[in-house]
Amino acid sequence: MQVDVLLGLQWGDEGKGKIVDVFCPKYDLIARFQGGPNAGHTLEFDNKKFVLNTIPSGIFNDGTLNLIGGGVVIDPIILKRELDNLRTSGFDPVGKGTLVLARKAHLILPTHQLLDAASESKMGAGKIGSTLKGIGPTYMDKTGRNGLRVGDTTLPDFQERYERLKAKHLEILSHYGEIPDFSEKEAAFMEAIDFIKTIPHVDAEHLVNNYLKEGKRVLAEGAQGTLLDIDFGSYPFVTSSNTTTAGACTGLGIAPNKIGAVYGIFKAYATRVGGGPFPTELDDETGEKLRQIGHEFGATTGRSRRTGWIDIPALKYAIMLNGVSELIMMKADVLDAFEKIKVCTHYKHNGQTIDYMPYEIITNQAEPVLEEVAGWNQDITGIRSKDEIPTALKNYIAYLEKALEVPIKYLSVGPDRIQTIEL
Ligand code: GDP
Ligand code: IMO
Ligand code: MG
């Protein structure tokens, strides 16, 4: 058996949570492989809506085990809150034994968040627009070989290790100015550490590979999106992990030749939250219309998302990096109100027409070359089968498939589970 991977091809918030929830009955294990509570994955079914930050989106299917993998960074306070909220809504993954944590996953400390905030405020206008969840500083401690991991929480000297790392952080913070009081947060952290000890800790790389050996089906769930990848995204306006298929290998301990289908998710247009280049951004009424109809406000921070037209060169880049075998197009219904839709086919850059994202995109915005296509201009939210798809939407799908050279296998026409069509 091989591991299928599902990940975002744009700047995050493509609708990964919804599709993992739709797919999970077909899988024995859903494994988050990177990122942390900077993610907000939304699921809707039976008139209920949930936003998950750390917990994999297979949690509502009783027959599926959910793993928070070693490549993930965990804020114990947020994880506890997510589980408390689920319990209030009648779901108890811990009681049911459907959630496990990788021993090698790193922990986000309260002082990591203070470092995130201090670093961002120092950058002023050039700031990244981080979610301020402490992601960057936690991955810095991981690669700097200072981090604390889930498995450390049960060691007899965990408290000393914590104090050592905290002291290092306080030393750095003292250079930024006055350190805010975080005693309440620290108490909540220690309480949450006790709580996460009640969730099984596993050697995730063995668990995943044993599942494959036993013929069980595994789906790796990405967070963020390809254009936020630490190596291949619009650096430095990126997150601090590998959001690409390669990140599934390192985050879960799977060999590259064990990767099966790669599902690439994209919106029928484009959004980005936080700073950084966005060639097709619409800073006008059309952009506002997309934002309002698409409810483009962050699931985690509530921030307004920047909006724009779909960007073919950026999508082709993401498809190449991930080895995408099947595409999933989300939020097509948001374009229902548009008579004409625009598609970015190329960029103009330094007087030339190019079909890839240039390195200099950070300092010298590439200008999009846009092509206009006909909209379907009708309500598609009630469509449940491919036979009901309006001709203009079929044409848009065919147009994108030709440009992207990968088949679009699913179409999403609304936030609910049932608003998903297999093509
Ligand atoms: P994720 O981070 O990739 O899981 O995506 P988010 O949950 O942050 O953002 C996607 C948003 O779009 C959520 O509010 C979803 O409920 C919503 N959504 C998902 N699919 C569709 C769709 O096909 N149409 C519409 N209108 N909304 C959708
Ligand atoms: P999901 O999984 C959209 C963005 C932030 C910021 C940059 C760095 O819901 O798609 P960080 O907190 O990682 O230091 O922020 O990355 N960002 C996301 N944007 N969706 C996300 O996750 C994101 N996670 C981080 O806005 O620009
Ligand atoms: Mg999101």
CSV table of C-alpha atoms in Angstrom, one decimal, residues 175-399:
chain,number,residue,atom,x,y,z
A,175,HIS,CA,16.8,42.4,23.7
A,176,TYR,CA,13.4,43.3,22.2
A,177,GLY,CA,12.2,45.3,25.2
A,178,GLU,CA,9.9,44.7,28.1
A,179,ILE,CA,8.7,41.1,28.4
A,180,PRO,CA,4.9,40.8,28.8
A,181,ASP,CA,3.6,38.8,31.8
A,182,PHE,CA,2.8,35.3,30.7
A,183,SER,CA,2.3,33.5,34.0
A,184,GLU,CA,-1.3,32.6,33.2
A,185,LYS,CA,-0.4,31.2,29.9
A,186,GLU,CA,2.4,29.2,31.5
A,187,ALA,CA,0.0,27.7,34.1
A,188,ALA,CA,-2.4,26.8,31.2
A,189,PHE,CA,0.6,25.3,29.3
A,190,MET,CA,1.5,23.0,32.2
A,191,GLU,CA,-2.1,21.9,32.7
A,192,ALA,CA,-2.3,21.2,29.0
A,193,ILE,CA,0.9,19.2,29.1
A,194,ASP,CA,-0.7,16.9,31.8
A,195,PHE,CA,-3.7,16.6,29.6
A,196,ILE,CA,-1.8,15.6,26.4
A,197,LYS,CA,-0.1,12.8,28.4
A,198,THR,CA,-3.6,11.2,28.4
A,199,ILE,CA,-3.5,10.9,24.6
A,200,PRO,CA,-1.5,7.9,23.3
A,201,HIS,CA,2.0,8.9,22.2
A,202,VAL,CA,3.3,6.8,19.3
A,203,ASP,CA,6.4,6.1,17.2
A,204,ALA,CA,4.6,7.5,14.2
A,205,GLU,CA,7.1,6.3,11.5
A,206,HIS,CA,6.5,2.7,12.7
A,207,LEU,CA,2.8,3.1,13.0
A,208,VAL,CA,2.4,4.5,9.4
A,209,ASN,CA,4.7,1.9,7.8
A,210,ASN,CA,3.1,-0.9,9.7
A,211,TYR,CA,-0.3,0.3,8.5
A,212,LEU,CA,1.0,0.1,4.9
A,213,LYS,CA,2.4,-3.4,5.4
A,214,GLU,CA,-0.9,-4.5,6.7
A,215,GLY,CA,-2.6,-3.2,3.6
A,216,LYS,CA,-4.4,-0.3,5.4
A,217,ARG,CA,-5.1,2.9,3.6
A,218,VAL,CA,-3.4,6.1,4.7
A,219,LEU,CA,-4.0,9.7,3.7
A,220,ALA,CA,-1.5,12.5,4.6
A,221,GLU,CA,-3.2,15.8,5.3
A,222,GLY,CA,-1.3,19.0,4.5
A,223,ALA,CA,-1.6,22.4,6.1
A,224,GLN,CA,-1.0,25.8,4.5
A,225,GLY,CA,-0.3,25.7,0.8
A,226,THR,CA,2.6,25.1,-1.6
A,227,LEU,CA,3.3,28.8,-2.2
A,228,LEU,CA,3.9,29.1,1.6
A,229,ASP,CA,6.5,26.3,1.6
A,230,ILE,CA,9.7,27.3,3.4
A,231,ASP,CA,11.9,26.3,0.4
A,232,PHE,CA,9.8,26.9,-2.6
A,233,GLY,CA,7.2,29.5,-1.5
A,234,SER,CA,7.5,33.2,-1.8
A,235,TYR,CA,10.3,33.4,0.7
A,236,PRO,CA,10.5,35.1,3.2
A,237,PHE,CA,6.7,35.5,3.1
A,238,VAL,CA,6.2,31.8,3.9
A,239,THR,CA,5.6,29.5,6.8
A,240,SER,CA,8.4,27.5,8.4
A,241,SER,CA,7.7,24.0,7.2
A,242,ASN,CA,7.7,22.0,4.0
A,243,THR,CA,4.1,22.1,2.8
A,244,THR,CA,4.8,20.0,-0.3
A,245,THR,CA,4.7,16.2,-0.8
A,246,ALA,CA,8.3,16.0,0.3
A,247,GLY,CA,7.1,17.3,3.7
A,248,ALA,CA,4.8,14.3,4.0
A,249,CYS,CA,7.9,12.0,3.7
A,250,THR,CA,9.9,13.8,6.4
A,251,GLY,CA,6.9,14.6,8.6
A,252,LEU,CA,5.6,11.0,8.8
A,253,GLY,CA,8.7,8.9,8.1
A,254,ILE,CA,7.5,7.5,4.8
A,255,ALA,CA,10.0,6.8,1.9
A,256,PRO,CA,9.4,8.7,-1.3
A,257,ASN,CA,8.6,5.5,-3.2
A,258,LYS,CA,5.6,4.9,-0.8
A,259,ILE,CA,3.8,8.0,-2.0
A,260,GLY,CA,0.6,7.1,-4.0
A,261,ALA,CA,-2.0,9.6,-5.3
A,262,VAL,CA,-1.3,13.2,-4.7
A,263,TYR,CA,-4.5,15.3,-4.5
A,264,GLY,CA,-3.9,19.0,-5.2
A,265,ILE,CA,-6.6,21.3,-4.0
A,266,PHE,CA,-7.1,24.8,-5.4
A,267,LYS,CA,-9.8,27.4,-5.4
A,268,ALA,CA,-11.5,28.5,-8.6
A,269,TYR,CA,-9.9,31.9,-7.9
A,270,ALA,CA,-7.0,32.8,-5.5
A,271,THR,CA,-6.6,34.1,-2.0
A,272,ARG,CA,-3.7,34.9,0.3
A,273,VAL,CA,-3.6,36.1,4.0
A,274,GLY,CA,-0.7,37.9,5.4
A,275,GLY,CA,2.1,39.7,3.5
A,276,GLY,CA,4.0,38.9,0.3
A,277,PRO,CA,3.6,38.9,-3.5
A,278,PHE,CA,0.3,38.0,-5.0
A,279,PRO,CA,0.5,38.7,-8.8
A,280,THR,CA,-3.3,38.4,-9.6
A,281,GLU,CA,-4.5,40.3,-6.5
A,282,LEU,CA,-7.6,42.5,-7.1
A,283,ASP,CA,-7.4,45.5,-4.9
A,284,ASP,CA,-10.8,46.7,-6.1
A,285,GLU,CA,-14.6,46.1,-6.2
A,286,THR,CA,-14.2,42.7,-7.9
A,287,GLY,CA,-11.7,41.6,-5.2
A,288,GLU,CA,-14.2,42.8,-2.5
A,289,LYS,CA,-17.0,40.9,-4.3
A,290,LEU,CA,-14.9,37.7,-4.2
A,291,ARG,CA,-14.1,38.3,-0.5
A,292,GLN,CA,-17.8,38.8,0.5
A,293,ILE,CA,-19.3,36.0,-1.5
A,294,GLY,CA,-16.5,33.6,-0.6
A,295,HIS,CA,-16.5,34.7,3.1
A,296,GLU,CA,-12.7,35.1,2.7
A,297,PHE,CA,-11.9,35.8,6.4
A,298,GLY,CA,-9.3,33.7,8.2
A,299,ALA,CA,-10.6,30.6,10.0
A,300,THR,CA,-7.9,31.0,12.6
A,301,THR,CA,-7.3,34.7,13.0
A,302,GLY,CA,-10.5,36.2,11.4
A,303,ARG,CA,-8.2,38.4,9.2
A,304,SER,CA,-9.5,39.6,5.9
A,305,ARG,CA,-8.0,37.4,3.1
A,306,ARG,CA,-6.6,39.1,0.0
A,307,THR,CA,-8.4,37.9,-3.2
A,308,GLY,CA,-7.6,37.7,-6.9
A,309,TRP,CA,-8.0,35.7,-10.1
A,310,ILE,CA,-6.7,32.1,-10.6
A,311,ASP,CA,-3.0,32.0,-11.5
A,312,ILE,CA,-2.0,29.2,-13.9
A,313,PRO,CA,1.8,29.7,-13.8
A,314,ALA,CA,1.6,29.5,-9.9
A,315,LEU,CA,-0.6,26.4,-10.1
A,316,LYS,CA,1.7,24.7,-12.6
A,317,TYR,CA,4.7,25.3,-10.3
A,318,ALA,CA,2.8,23.8,-7.4
A,319,ILE,CA,1.8,20.8,-9.5
A,320,MET,CA,5.4,20.2,-10.5
A,321,LEU,CA,6.8,20.5,-7.0
A,322,ASN,CA,4.2,18.1,-5.6
A,323,GLY,CA,3.8,15.5,-8.4
A,324,VAL,CA,0.0,16.2,-8.3
A,325,SER,CA,-1.8,13.3,-9.9
A,326,GLU,CA,-5.4,14.5,-9.4
A,327,LEU,CA,-6.8,18.0,-9.0
A,328,ILE,CA,-9.8,19.1,-6.8
A,329,MET,CA,-11.4,22.5,-7.6
A,330,MET,CA,-13.0,24.3,-4.7
A,331,LYS,CA,-15.4,27.2,-4.2
A,332,ALA,CA,-16.6,27.2,-7.9
A,333,ASP,CA,-19.9,28.5,-6.5
A,334,VAL,CA,-18.2,31.8,-5.5
A,335,LEU,CA,-17.9,32.6,-9.2
A,336,ASP,CA,-21.7,32.1,-9.8
A,337,ALA,CA,-22.3,35.9,-9.7
A,338,PHE,CA,-19.7,36.6,-12.4
A,339,GLU,CA,-20.6,37.0,-16.0
A,340,LYS,CA,-16.9,37.0,-17.0
A,341,ILE,CA,-14.0,35.2,-15.2
A,342,LYS,CA,-10.4,36.1,-15.7
A,343,VAL,CA,-7.5,33.6,-15.7
A,344,CYS,CA,-3.8,34.6,-15.4
A,345,THR,CA,-2.0,32.7,-18.2
A,346,HIS,CA,1.5,34.3,-18.1
A,347,TYR,CA,3.3,37.2,-16.4
A,348,LYS,CA,5.0,40.2,-17.8
A,349,HIS,CA,8.3,40.6,-16.1
A,350,ASN,CA,11.2,42.9,-17.0
A,351,GLY,CA,9.7,43.5,-20.5
A,352,GLN,CA,9.3,39.8,-21.2
A,353,THR,CA,6.3,37.4,-21.2
A,354,ILE,CA,7.1,34.4,-19.0
A,355,ASP,CA,5.1,31.4,-17.8
A,356,TYR,CA,6.8,30.8,-14.5
A,357,MET,CA,7.2,32.6,-11.1
A,358,PRO,CA,10.4,34.6,-11.3
A,359,TYR,CA,12.9,34.7,-8.4
A,360,GLU,CA,12.6,38.4,-8.3
A,361,ILE,CA,8.9,38.3,-7.6
A,362,ILE,CA,9.6,39.4,-4.1
A,363,THR,CA,11.0,42.8,-5.1
A,364,ASN,CA,9.6,43.3,-8.5
A,365,GLN,CA,5.9,42.2,-8.8
A,366,ALA,CA,5.3,40.2,-11.9
A,367,GLU,CA,2.3,41.7,-13.9
A,368,PRO,CA,-0.3,39.1,-14.7
A,369,VAL,CA,-1.4,38.6,-18.3
A,370,LEU,CA,-5.1,37.8,-18.0
A,371,GLU,CA,-7.4,36.0,-20.4
A,372,GLU,CA,-11.2,36.3,-20.1
A,373,VAL,CA,-13.5,33.3,-20.1
A,374,ALA,CA,-17.3,33.1,-20.0
A,375,GLY,CA,-18.9,32.6,-16.5
A,376,TRP,CA,-21.9,30.3,-16.0
A,377,ASN,CA,-23.7,33.0,-14.1
A,378,GLN,CA,-26.2,30.7,-12.3
A,379,ASP,CA,-26.5,29.2,-8.9
A,380,ILE,CA,-24.6,25.9,-8.8
A,381,THR,CA,-24.8,25.2,-5.0
A,382,GLY,CA,-27.6,22.7,-5.4
A,383,ILE,CA,-25.9,20.6,-8.1
A,384,ARG,CA,-25.1,17.1,-6.9
A,385,SER,CA,-24.1,15.3,-10.1
A,386,LYS,CA,-21.8,16.0,-13.0
A,387,ASP,CA,-24.7,15.9,-15.5
A,388,GLU,CA,-26.1,19.0,-13.9
A,389,ILE,CA,-23.0,21.1,-14.4
A,390,PRO,CA,-23.7,24.1,-16.7
A,391,THR,CA,-21.8,24.1,-20.0
A,392,ALA,CA,-19.8,27.3,-19.2
A,393,LEU,CA,-18.5,25.6,-16.0
A,394,LYS,CA,-17.7,22.4,-18.0
A,395,ASN,CA,-15.7,24.7,-20.4
A,396,TYR,CA,-13.9,26.4,-17.5
A,397,ILE,CA,-12.9,22.9,-16.1
A,398,ALA,CA,-11.7,21.7,-19.5
A,399,TYR,CA,-9.8,25.0,-20.0
